[in-house]
Coordinates of C-alpha atoms and ligand atoms in Angstrom, one line a residue:
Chain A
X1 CA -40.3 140.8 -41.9
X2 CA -40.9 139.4 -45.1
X3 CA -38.5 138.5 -48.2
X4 CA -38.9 138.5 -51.8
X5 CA -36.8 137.2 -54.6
X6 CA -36.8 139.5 -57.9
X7 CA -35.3 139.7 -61.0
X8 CA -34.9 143.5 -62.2
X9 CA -33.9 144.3 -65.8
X10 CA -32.5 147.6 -66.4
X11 CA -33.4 149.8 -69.7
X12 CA -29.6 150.9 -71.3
X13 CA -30.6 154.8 -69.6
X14 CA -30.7 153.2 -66.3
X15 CA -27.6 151.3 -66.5
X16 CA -25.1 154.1 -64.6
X17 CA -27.8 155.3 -61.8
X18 CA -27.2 153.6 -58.2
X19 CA -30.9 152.2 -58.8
X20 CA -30.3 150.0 -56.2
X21 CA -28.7 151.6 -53.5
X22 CA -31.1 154.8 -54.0
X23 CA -33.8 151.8 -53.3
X24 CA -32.2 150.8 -50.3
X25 CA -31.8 154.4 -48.8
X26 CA -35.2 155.7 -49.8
X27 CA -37.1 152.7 -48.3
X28 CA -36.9 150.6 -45.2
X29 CA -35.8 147.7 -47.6
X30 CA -32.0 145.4 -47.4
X31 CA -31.4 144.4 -50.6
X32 CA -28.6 141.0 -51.4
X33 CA -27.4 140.7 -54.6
X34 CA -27.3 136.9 -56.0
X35 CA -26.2 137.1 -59.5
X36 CA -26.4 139.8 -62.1
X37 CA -24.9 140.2 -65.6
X38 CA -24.7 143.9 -66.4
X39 CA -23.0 145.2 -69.8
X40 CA -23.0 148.9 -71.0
X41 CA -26.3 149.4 -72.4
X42 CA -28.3 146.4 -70.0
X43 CA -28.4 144.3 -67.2
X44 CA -30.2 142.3 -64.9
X45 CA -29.6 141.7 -61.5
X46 CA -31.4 138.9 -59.1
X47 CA -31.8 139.8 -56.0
X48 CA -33.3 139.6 -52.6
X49 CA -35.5 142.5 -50.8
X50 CA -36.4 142.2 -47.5
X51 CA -38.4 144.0 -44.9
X52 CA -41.8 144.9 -44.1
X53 CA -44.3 144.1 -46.7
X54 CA -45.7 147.4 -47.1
X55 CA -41.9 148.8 -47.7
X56 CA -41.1 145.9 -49.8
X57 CA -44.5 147.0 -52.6
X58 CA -43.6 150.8 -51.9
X59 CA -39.9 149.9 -53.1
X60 CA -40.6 147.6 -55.8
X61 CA -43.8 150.4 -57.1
X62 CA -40.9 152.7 -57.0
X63 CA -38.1 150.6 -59.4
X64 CA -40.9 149.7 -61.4
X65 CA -42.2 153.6 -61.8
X66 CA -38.3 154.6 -62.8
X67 CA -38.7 152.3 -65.9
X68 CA -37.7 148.6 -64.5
X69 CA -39.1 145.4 -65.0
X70 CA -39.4 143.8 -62.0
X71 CA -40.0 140.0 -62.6
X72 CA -40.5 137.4 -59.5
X73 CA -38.1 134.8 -59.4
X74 CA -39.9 132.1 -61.1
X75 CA -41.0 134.3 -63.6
X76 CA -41.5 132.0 -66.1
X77 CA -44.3 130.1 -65.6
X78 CA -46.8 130.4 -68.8
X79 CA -46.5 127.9 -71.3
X80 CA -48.4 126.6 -74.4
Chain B
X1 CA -36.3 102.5 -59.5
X2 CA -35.1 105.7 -60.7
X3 CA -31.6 106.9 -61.8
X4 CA -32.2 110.7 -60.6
X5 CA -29.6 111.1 -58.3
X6 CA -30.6 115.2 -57.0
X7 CA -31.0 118.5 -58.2
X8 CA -28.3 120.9 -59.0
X9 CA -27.8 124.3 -59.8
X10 CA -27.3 125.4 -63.1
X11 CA -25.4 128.7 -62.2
X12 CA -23.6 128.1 -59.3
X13 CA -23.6 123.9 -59.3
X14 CA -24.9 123.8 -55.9
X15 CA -26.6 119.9 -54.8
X16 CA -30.2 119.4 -53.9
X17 CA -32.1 116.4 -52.8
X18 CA -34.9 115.0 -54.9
X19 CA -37.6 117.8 -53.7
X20 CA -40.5 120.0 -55.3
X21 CA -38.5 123.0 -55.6
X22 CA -37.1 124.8 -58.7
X23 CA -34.8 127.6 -57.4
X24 CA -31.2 127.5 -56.2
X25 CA -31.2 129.1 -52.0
X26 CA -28.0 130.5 -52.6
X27 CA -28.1 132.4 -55.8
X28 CA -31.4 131.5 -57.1
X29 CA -30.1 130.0 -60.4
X30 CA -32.8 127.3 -61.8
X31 CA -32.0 123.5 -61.1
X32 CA -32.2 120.3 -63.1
X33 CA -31.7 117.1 -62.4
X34 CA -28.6 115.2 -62.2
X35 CA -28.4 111.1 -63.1
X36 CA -26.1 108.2 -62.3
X37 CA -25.3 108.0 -66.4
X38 CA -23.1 105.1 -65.2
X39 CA -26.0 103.2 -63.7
X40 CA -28.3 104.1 -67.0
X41 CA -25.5 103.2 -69.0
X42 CA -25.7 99.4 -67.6
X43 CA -29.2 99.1 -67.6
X44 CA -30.3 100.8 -70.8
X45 CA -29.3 99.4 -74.7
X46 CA -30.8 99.8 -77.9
X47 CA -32.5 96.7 -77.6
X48 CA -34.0 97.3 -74.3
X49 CA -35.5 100.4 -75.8
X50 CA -36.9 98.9 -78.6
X51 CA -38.7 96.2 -76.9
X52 CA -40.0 98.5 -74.3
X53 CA -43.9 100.7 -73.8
X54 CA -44.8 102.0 -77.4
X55 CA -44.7 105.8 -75.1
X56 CA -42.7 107.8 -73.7
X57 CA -41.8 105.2 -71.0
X58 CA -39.5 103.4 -73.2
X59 CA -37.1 106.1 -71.8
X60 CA -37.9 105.8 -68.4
X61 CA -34.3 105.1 -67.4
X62 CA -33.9 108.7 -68.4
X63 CA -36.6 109.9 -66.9
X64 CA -36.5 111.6 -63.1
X65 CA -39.3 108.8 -62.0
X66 CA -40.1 105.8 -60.3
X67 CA -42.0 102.8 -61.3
X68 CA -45.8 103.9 -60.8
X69 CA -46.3 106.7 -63.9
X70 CA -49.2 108.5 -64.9
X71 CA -49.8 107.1 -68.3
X72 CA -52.1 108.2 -70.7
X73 CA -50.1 107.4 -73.2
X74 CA -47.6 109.9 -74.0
X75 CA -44.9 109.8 -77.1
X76 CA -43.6 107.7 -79.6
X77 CA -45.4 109.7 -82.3
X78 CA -44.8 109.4 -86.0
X79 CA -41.5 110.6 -87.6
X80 CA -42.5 110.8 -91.6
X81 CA -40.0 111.8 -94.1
X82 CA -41.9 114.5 -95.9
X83 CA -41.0 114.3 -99.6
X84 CA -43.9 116.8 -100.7
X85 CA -43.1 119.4 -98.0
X86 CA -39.1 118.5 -99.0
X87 CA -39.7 119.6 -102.4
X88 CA -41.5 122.6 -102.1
X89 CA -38.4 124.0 -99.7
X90 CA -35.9 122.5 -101.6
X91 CA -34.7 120.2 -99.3
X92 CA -34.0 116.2 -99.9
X93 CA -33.9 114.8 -96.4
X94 CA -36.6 116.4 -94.7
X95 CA -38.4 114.6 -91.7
X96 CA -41.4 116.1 -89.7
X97 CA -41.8 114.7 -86.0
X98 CA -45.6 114.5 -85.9
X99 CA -46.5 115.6 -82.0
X100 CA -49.8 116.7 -83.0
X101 CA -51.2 113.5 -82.2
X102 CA -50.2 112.9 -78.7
X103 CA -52.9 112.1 -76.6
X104 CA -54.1 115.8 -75.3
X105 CA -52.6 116.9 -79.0
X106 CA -49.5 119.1 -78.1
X107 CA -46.5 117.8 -76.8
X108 CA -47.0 119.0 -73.6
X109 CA -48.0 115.5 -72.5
X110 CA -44.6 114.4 -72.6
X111 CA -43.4 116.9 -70.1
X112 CA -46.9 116.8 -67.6
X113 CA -46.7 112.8 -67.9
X114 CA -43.2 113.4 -65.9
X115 CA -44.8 116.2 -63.6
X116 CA -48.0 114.3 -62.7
X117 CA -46.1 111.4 -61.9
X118 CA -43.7 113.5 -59.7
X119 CA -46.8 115.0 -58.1
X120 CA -48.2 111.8 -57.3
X121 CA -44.8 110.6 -55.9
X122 CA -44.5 113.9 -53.5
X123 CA -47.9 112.8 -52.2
X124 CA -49.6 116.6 -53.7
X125 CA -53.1 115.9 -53.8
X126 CA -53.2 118.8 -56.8
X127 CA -51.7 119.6 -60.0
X128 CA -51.9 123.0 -61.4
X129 CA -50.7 125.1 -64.1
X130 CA -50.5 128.0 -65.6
X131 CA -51.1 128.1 -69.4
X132 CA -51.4 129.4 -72.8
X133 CA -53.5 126.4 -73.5
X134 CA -51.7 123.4 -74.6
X135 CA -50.2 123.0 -71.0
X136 CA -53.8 123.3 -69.9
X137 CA -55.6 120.4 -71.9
X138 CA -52.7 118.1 -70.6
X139 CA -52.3 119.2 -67.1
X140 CA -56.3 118.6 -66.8
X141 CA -56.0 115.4 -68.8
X142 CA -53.5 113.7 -66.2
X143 CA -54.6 115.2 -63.4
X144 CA -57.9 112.9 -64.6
X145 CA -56.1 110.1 -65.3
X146 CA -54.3 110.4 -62.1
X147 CA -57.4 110.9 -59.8
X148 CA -56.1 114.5 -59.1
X149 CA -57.9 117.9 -58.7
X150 CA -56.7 120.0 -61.5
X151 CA -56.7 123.8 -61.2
X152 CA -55.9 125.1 -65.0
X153 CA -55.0 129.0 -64.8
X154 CA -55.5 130.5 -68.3
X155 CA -55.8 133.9 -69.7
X156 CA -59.4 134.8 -70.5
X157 CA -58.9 135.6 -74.2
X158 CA -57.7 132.0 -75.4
X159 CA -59.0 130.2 -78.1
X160 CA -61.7 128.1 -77.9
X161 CA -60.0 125.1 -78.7
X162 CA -57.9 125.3 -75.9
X163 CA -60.7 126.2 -73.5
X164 CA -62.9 123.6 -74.5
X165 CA -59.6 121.5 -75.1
X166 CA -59.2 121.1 -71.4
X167 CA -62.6 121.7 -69.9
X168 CA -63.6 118.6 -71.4
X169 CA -61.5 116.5 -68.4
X170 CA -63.5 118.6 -66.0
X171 CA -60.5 120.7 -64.5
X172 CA -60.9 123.9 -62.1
X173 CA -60.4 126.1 -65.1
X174 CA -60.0 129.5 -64.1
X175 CA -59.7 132.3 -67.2
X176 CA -57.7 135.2 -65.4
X177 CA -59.0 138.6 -67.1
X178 CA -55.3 140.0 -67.8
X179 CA -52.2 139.3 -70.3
X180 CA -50.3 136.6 -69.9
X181 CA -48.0 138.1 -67.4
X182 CA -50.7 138.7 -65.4
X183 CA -51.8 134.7 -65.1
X184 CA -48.4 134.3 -64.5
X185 CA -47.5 136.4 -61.6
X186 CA -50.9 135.8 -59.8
X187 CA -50.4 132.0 -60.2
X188 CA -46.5 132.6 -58.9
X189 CA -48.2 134.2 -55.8
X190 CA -50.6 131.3 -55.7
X191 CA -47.8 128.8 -55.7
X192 CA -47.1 129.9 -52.3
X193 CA -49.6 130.1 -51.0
X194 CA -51.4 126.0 -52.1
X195 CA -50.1 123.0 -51.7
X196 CA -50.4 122.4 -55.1
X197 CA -47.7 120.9 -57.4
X198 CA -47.7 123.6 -60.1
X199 CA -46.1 121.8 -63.3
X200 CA -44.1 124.3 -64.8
X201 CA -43.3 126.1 -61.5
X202 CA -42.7 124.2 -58.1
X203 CA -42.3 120.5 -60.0
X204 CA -40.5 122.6 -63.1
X205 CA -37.4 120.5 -63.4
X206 CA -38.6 117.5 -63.3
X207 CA -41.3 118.4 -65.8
X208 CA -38.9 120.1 -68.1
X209 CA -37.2 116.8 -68.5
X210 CA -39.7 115.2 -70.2
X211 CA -39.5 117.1 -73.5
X212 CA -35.5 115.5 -73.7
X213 CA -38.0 112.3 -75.2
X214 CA -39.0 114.4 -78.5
X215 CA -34.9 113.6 -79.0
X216 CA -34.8 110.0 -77.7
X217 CA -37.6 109.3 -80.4
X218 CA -36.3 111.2 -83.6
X219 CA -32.6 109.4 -82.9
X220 CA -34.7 105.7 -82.7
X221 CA -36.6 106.5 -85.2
X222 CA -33.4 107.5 -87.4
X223 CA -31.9 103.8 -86.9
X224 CA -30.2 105.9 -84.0
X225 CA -28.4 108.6 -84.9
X226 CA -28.9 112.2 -84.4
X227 CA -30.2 114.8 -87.7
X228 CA -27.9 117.0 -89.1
X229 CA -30.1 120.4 -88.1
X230 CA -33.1 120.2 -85.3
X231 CA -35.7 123.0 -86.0
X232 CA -37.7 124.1 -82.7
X233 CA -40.6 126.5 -81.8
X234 CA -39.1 127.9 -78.9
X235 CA -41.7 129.8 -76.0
X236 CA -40.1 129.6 -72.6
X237 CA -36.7 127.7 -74.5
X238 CA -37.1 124.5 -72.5
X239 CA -38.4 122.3 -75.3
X240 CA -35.3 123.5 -77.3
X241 CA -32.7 123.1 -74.7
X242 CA -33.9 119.3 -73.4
X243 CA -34.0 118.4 -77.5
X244 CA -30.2 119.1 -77.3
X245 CA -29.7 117.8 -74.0
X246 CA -31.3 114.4 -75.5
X247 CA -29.2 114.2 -78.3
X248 CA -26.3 114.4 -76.1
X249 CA -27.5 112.2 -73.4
X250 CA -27.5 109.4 -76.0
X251 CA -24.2 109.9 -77.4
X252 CA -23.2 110.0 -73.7
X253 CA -24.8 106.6 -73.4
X254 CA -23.2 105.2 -76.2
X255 CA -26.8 104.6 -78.3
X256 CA -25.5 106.7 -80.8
X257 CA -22.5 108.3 -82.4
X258 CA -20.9 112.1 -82.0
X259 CA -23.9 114.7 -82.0
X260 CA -23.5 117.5 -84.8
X261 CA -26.7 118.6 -84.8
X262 CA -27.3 121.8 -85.4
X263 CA -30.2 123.6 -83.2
X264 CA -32.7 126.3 -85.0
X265 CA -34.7 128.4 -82.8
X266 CA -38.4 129.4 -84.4
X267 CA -40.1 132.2 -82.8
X268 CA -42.9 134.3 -83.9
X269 CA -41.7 137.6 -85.0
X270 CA -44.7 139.3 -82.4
X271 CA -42.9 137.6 -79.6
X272 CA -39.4 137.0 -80.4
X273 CA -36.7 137.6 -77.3
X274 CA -34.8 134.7 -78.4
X275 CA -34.2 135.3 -81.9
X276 CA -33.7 139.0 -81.6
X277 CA -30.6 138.8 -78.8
X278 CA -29.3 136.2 -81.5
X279 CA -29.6 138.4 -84.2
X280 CA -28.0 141.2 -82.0
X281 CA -25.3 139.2 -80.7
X282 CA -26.4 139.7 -77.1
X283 CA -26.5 137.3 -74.4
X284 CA -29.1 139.7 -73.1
X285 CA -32.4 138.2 -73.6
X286 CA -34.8 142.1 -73.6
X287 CA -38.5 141.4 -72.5
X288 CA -41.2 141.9 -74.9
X289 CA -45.0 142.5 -74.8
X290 CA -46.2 139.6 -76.6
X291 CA -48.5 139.8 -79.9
X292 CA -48.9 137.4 -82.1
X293 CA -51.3 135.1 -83.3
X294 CA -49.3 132.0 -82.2
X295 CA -50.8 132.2 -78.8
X296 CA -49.0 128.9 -77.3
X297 CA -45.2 131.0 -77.8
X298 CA -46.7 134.0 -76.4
X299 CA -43.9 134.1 -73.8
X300 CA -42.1 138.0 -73.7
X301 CA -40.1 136.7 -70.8
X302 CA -38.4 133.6 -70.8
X303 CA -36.9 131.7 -68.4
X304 CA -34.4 129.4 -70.3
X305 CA -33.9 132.0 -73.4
X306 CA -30.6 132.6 -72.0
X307 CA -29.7 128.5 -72.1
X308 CA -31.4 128.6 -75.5
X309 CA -28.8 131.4 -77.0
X310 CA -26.1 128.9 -75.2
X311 CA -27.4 125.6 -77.0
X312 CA -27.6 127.3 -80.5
X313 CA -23.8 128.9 -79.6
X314 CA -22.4 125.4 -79.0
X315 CA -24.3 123.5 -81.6
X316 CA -23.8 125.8 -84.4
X317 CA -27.3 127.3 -85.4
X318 CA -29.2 130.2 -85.3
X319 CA -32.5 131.6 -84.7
X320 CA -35.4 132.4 -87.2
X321 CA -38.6 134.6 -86.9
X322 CA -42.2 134.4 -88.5
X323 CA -44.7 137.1 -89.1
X324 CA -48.6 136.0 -88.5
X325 CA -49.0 136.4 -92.1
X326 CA -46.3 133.7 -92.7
X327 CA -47.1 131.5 -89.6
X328 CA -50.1 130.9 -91.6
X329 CA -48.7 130.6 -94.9
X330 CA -46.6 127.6 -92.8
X331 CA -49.6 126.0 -91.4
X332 CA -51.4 125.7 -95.5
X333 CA -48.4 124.6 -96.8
X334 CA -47.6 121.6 -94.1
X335 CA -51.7 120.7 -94.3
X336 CA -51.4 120.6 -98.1
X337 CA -48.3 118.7 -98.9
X338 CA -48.1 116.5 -96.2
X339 CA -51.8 116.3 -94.8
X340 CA -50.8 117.3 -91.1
X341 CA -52.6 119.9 -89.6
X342 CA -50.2 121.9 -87.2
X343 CA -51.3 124.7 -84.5
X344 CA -49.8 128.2 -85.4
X345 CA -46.6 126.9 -83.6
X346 CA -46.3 124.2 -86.6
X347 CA -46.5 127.3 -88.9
X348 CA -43.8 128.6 -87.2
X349 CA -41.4 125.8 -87.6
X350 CA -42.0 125.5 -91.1
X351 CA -42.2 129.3 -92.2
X352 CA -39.2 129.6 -89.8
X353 CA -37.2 126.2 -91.6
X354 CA -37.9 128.0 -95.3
X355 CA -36.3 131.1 -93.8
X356 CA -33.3 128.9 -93.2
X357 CA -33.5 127.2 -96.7
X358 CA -33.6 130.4 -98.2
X359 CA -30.5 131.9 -96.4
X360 CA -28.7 128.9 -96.5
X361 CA -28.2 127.9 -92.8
X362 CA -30.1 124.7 -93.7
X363 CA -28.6 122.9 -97.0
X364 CA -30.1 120.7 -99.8
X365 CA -28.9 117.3 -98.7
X366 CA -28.8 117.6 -95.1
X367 CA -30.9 115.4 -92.8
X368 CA -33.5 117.6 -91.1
X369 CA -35.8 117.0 -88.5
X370 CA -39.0 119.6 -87.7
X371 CA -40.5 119.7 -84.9
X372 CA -44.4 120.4 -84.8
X373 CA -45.4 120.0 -81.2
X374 CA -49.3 121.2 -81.5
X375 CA -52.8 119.8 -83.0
X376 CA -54.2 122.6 -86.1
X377 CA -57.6 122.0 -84.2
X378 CA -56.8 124.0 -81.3
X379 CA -56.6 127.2 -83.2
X380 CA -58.7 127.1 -86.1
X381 CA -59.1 130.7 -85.5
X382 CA -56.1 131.8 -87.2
X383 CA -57.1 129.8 -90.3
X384 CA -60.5 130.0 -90.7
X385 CA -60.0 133.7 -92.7
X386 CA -57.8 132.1 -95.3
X387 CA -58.5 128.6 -96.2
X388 CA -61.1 127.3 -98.8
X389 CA -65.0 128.1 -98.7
X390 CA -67.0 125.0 -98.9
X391 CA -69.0 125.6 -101.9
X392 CA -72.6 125.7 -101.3
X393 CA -74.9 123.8 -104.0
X394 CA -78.4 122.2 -104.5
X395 CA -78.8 118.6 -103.7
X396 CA -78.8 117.8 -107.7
X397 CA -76.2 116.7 -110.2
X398 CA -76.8 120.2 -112.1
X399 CA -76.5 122.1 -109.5
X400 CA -72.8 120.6 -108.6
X401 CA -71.6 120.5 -111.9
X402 CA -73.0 124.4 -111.9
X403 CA -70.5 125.1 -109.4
X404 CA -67.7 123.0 -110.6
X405 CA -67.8 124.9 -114.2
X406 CA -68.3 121.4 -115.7
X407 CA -71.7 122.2 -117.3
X408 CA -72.0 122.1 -121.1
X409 CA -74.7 124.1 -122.6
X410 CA -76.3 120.5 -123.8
X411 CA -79.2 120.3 -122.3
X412 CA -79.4 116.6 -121.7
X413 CA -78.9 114.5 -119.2
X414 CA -75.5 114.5 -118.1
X415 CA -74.8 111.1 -116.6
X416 CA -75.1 109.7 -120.4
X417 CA -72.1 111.9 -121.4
X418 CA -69.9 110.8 -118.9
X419 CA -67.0 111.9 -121.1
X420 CA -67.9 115.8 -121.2
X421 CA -65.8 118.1 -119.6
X422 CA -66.6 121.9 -120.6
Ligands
PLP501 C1 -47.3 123.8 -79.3 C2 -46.1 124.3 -78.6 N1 -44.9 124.2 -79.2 C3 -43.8 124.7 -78.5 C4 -43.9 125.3 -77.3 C5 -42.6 125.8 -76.7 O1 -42.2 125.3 -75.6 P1 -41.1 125.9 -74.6 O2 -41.9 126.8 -73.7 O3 -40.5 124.8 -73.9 O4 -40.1 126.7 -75.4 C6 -45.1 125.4 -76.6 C7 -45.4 125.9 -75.3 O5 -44.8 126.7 -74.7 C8 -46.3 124.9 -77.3 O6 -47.5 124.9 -76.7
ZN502 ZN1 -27.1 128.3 -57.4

C-alpha cells in the first residue's frame, strides 16, 4: 500500500460534484481529508490517498482529467 | 547555542522537535520555528548587535542555528536613501535596501546561509535545490563553501546569468527540459527518494527564516525603528511574510518601538496569484501558468500566498502588479537615478512602488523602504533590447566628435578651439 499527500484545487464548476467521493468509489483508493477551505465558487482540499500505487496514478489521472489541479504537498518548492 | 526551541504547526499549532521536516503529520499545515523570545530577550541588545559579524550573523540569536555557520558572508548590505529615485516618484523619504550585492548577488544567500548550516548540523552530506536561478547560484555557492555536493535542479530555459551564475562553484547542475512546475514536482519526488537536504523543501523552515534578517537590517540601519510602508517582490510569499515577521520580532524584543508598517506585495502582472486574490477580495489564492519576463517570481503556485494575503490584512497594505513592459521601465529608472542595477525583480519593486505613489497607498512624506533582492547582471536579457547602443567610431578625435554632433564645419584642428561647441 502506498500513501500520497495532495492538495486538489477545484475550478468554481466543480465545486457542487462529490469529486471526491466519486474518486473513492471508482478507484481502489481511501481518501482522509486534513484541511480544506471551500467557498461557493472554489476550494481546496488537502488530503491523503492511499492504496496501491497504480490505483493511486489511475485516481489522481482521473481528478486531474475532470479539470483539477492536483499539487503534491510541498508543492512549493521553485524559488528565484 | 541556539534559541530555537521546535517546530510548530502553523494551522493546527501542533509541536515538533528540531528535525528536517516541513509538513505537519496531522493536517499537513507548514511549520516554522518557535524561539525562547525570553532567553533572546536576555541575551540580545542593541549594542550587542551593533558590535557583532558585519553579516547576517549579527542576528544569530534569531536565527534557528548553532555556533558553527556556513559563512560566506551573507547580509548587512547597504540601505541608501535614494533622493534621485525619491524625486522622480514623488516621494521625500525613500530608502532602497541594496541586496544586489550579497555575495552570490540575490538575497537568497541570507536564507541558504541558514539552510546550509542546518544541513551541516543534520549531518546531510548534500544540499540541493530547486530553482529559478537565484536560489541556484547560492545553494552551489555554500554548498562550496561548506565542502558539500551541490545538486542545483533548474529549468532548461533560464538565463544565462543564472546558469553560468551557479556553475561557476561547480554544482551538479541539472537543467530539467519542462516549466517550472515540472522541476518542481520531479525534484518533490526526488526529495524522497535522496538523502539530500533540499533548501526550500525538506530544511524549508529553517531556511525561510533567514530572509526575517532583510527586516533586522532596514530597522538597524534606521537608528532602529521600523519604515512606515515595506515594498516586496513576492514569488513563493516567504520573503514577504519573514520581513513582517522581523519587524515584529524586534518590537517583541524591545529593540524597537510599535510596528506600523505597512506591507506592499509586488508581483509581475504575468504571474500574479497574490495580487489578483487581493484585488478580488479572496482568500483563495487561484493558480496561474506563469509568464513573465521576471523569471526569479515565476511562481503560479505559492505556498505562503495565503500567509502573504494575511500579513498585508493585518498590516494595512495592498498588492501591486507590473507588466514586462514596466518591469523594465523600473529596472532603467533605478539604474539611472540611483546607479543600482536591479534583476527584473528590482523592476518590479519599483514599477510596483510608482503604482502605489500614483494611487496614493504610499504618501509623500512617509518613510519608505524598497526591497531589491537581485543583481541586474543575471538577466541582462531583458534589457539588452532597450537600453543605449554603444556608439561605434574611428579611433580619431574627428571621428568622435562626428558622432557626438560637435563638429563645426571649420576645418581646422580642433583641439586649438577647445571652446567650439556646434
Ligand atoms: C530576486 C528575488 N526576489 C524575490 C524573490 C521572492 O521570494 P519569495 O519566493 O520568498 O517570495 C525571489 C525568489 O523567489 C528572488 O529570486
Ligand atoms: Zn498541523
Amino acid at each position: 500500500m502506498a500513501k500520497r499527500r495532495v492538495m486538489f484545487t477545484f475550478p468554481p464548476e466543480l465545486i457542487t460534484e462529490p469529486v471526491i467521493y466519486n474518486l473513492g468509489l471508482q478507484f481502489k483508493v481511501v481518501t482522509n481529508i486534513r484541511r480544506a477551505d471551500v467557498t461557493e465558487d472554489r476550494g481546496w482540499v488537502v488530503l491523503e490517498v492511499e492504496g496501491r500505487e497504480d490505483d493511486i496514478e489511475r485516481a489522481i489521472a482521473w481528478v486531474t482529467s475532470k479539470g483539477v489541479r492536483v499539487d503534491p504537498i510541498g508543492k512549493d518548492i521553485i524559488e528565484g | 547555542m541556539s534559541f530555537a526551541t521546535g517546530l510548530r504547526c502553523r494551522e493546527c499549532g501542533r509541536e515538533y522537535p528540531i528535525e528536517p521536516i516541513y509538513v505537519c503529520e496531522f493536517c499537513f499545515g507548514s511549520l516554522e520555528v518557535s524561539y525562547d523570545y525570553a532567553g533572546i530577550k536576555r541575551a540580545l541588545s542593541r549594542e550587542k548587535i551593533a558590535s557583532g559579524p558585519r553579516s547576517i550573523w549579527r542576528y544569530k540569536e534569531l536565527l534557528p542555528v548553532g555556533d558553527d555557520v556556513v559563512d560566506i558572508n551573507a547580509g548587512l548590505t547597504p540601505l541608501i536613501k535614494a533622493d534621485n529615485l525619491g524625486r522622480a516618484l514623488g516621494l521625500s523619504q525613500l530608502y532602497i535596501k541594496n541586496d544586489c550585492v550579497n555575495p552570490s548577488y540575490s538575497f537568497k544567500d541570507r536564507v541558504v546561509a541558514v539552510a546550509a548550516t542546518k544541513a551541516r548540523e543534520f549531518n546531510f552530506k548534500a544540499v540541493a535545490c530547486a530553482s529559478t536561478g537565484n536560489l541556484a547560484c547560492s545553494v552551489a555557492a555554500h554548498g562550496a563553501r561548506a565542502g558539500m555536493k551541490a545538486y542545483v535542479f533548474i529549468p532548461a530555459d533560464l538565463e544565462m546569468g543564472k546558469v553560468l551564475g551557479a556553475a561557476i562553484y561547480g554544482p551538479t547542475l541539472v537543467a530539467v527540459e519542462g516549466n517550472y512546475d515540472e522541476v518542481n514536482r520531479l525534484c518533490s519526488e526526488l526529495a524522497e527518494k535522496y538523502p539530500w537536504a533540499f533548501v526550500n523543501i525538506n530544511i524549508r523552515p529553517f531556511y525561510a527564516e533567514g530572509s526575517k534578517t532583510l527586516a533586522y537590517e532596514v530597522a538597524e540601519q534606521l537608528g532602529w525603528r521600523a519604515p512606515d510602508n515595506a515594498v516586496v517582490p513576492v514569488a513563493s510569499g516567504s520573503l514577504f511574510n519573514k520581513i513582517w515577521k522581523g519587524l515584529n520580532e524586534f518590537h517583541h524584543l524591545g529593540l524597537i518601538g510599535p510596528v506600523k508598517t505597512k506591507m506592499f506585495v509586488s508581483q509581475a502582472a504575468g504571474c500574479s496569484p497574490v495580487t489578483t486574490a487581493y484585488q478580488s477580495g479572496t482568500t483563495q489564492i487561484r493558480p496561474v501558468k506563469p509568464r513573465t519576463i521576471a523569471k526569479s517570481l515565476a511562481i503560479g503556485n505559492p505556498a505562503d500566498g495565503y500567509y502573504a494575503l494575511k500579513t498585508i490584512r493585518e498590516s494595512g497594505g495592498s498588492a501591486t502588479m507590473a507588466s514586462d513592459p514596466e518591469i523594465v521601465e523600473g529596472m532603467k529608472l533605478l539604474a539611472e537615478t540611483e546607479g543600482i542595477f536591479a534583476e527584473t525583480a528590482g523592476g518590479v519593486t519599483i514599477a510596483g512602488l510608482k503604482h502605489l505613489v500614483q494611487a496614493g497607498a504610499i504618501k509623500r512624506d512617509e518613510l519608505t523602504v524598497a526591497y531589491i533582492t537581485g543583481n541586474g547582471l543575471k538577466t541582462l536579457e531583458a534589457v539588452q533590447d532597450s537600453v543605449v547602443k554603444p556608439v561605434l567610431i574611428k579611433p580619431n578625435v574627428n571621428s568622435f566628435e562626428e558622432a557626438m554632433g560637435l563638429k563645426v564645419a571649420a576645418t581646422g584642428d580642433t583641439r586649438r578651439n577647445p571652446g567650439v561647441k556646434d
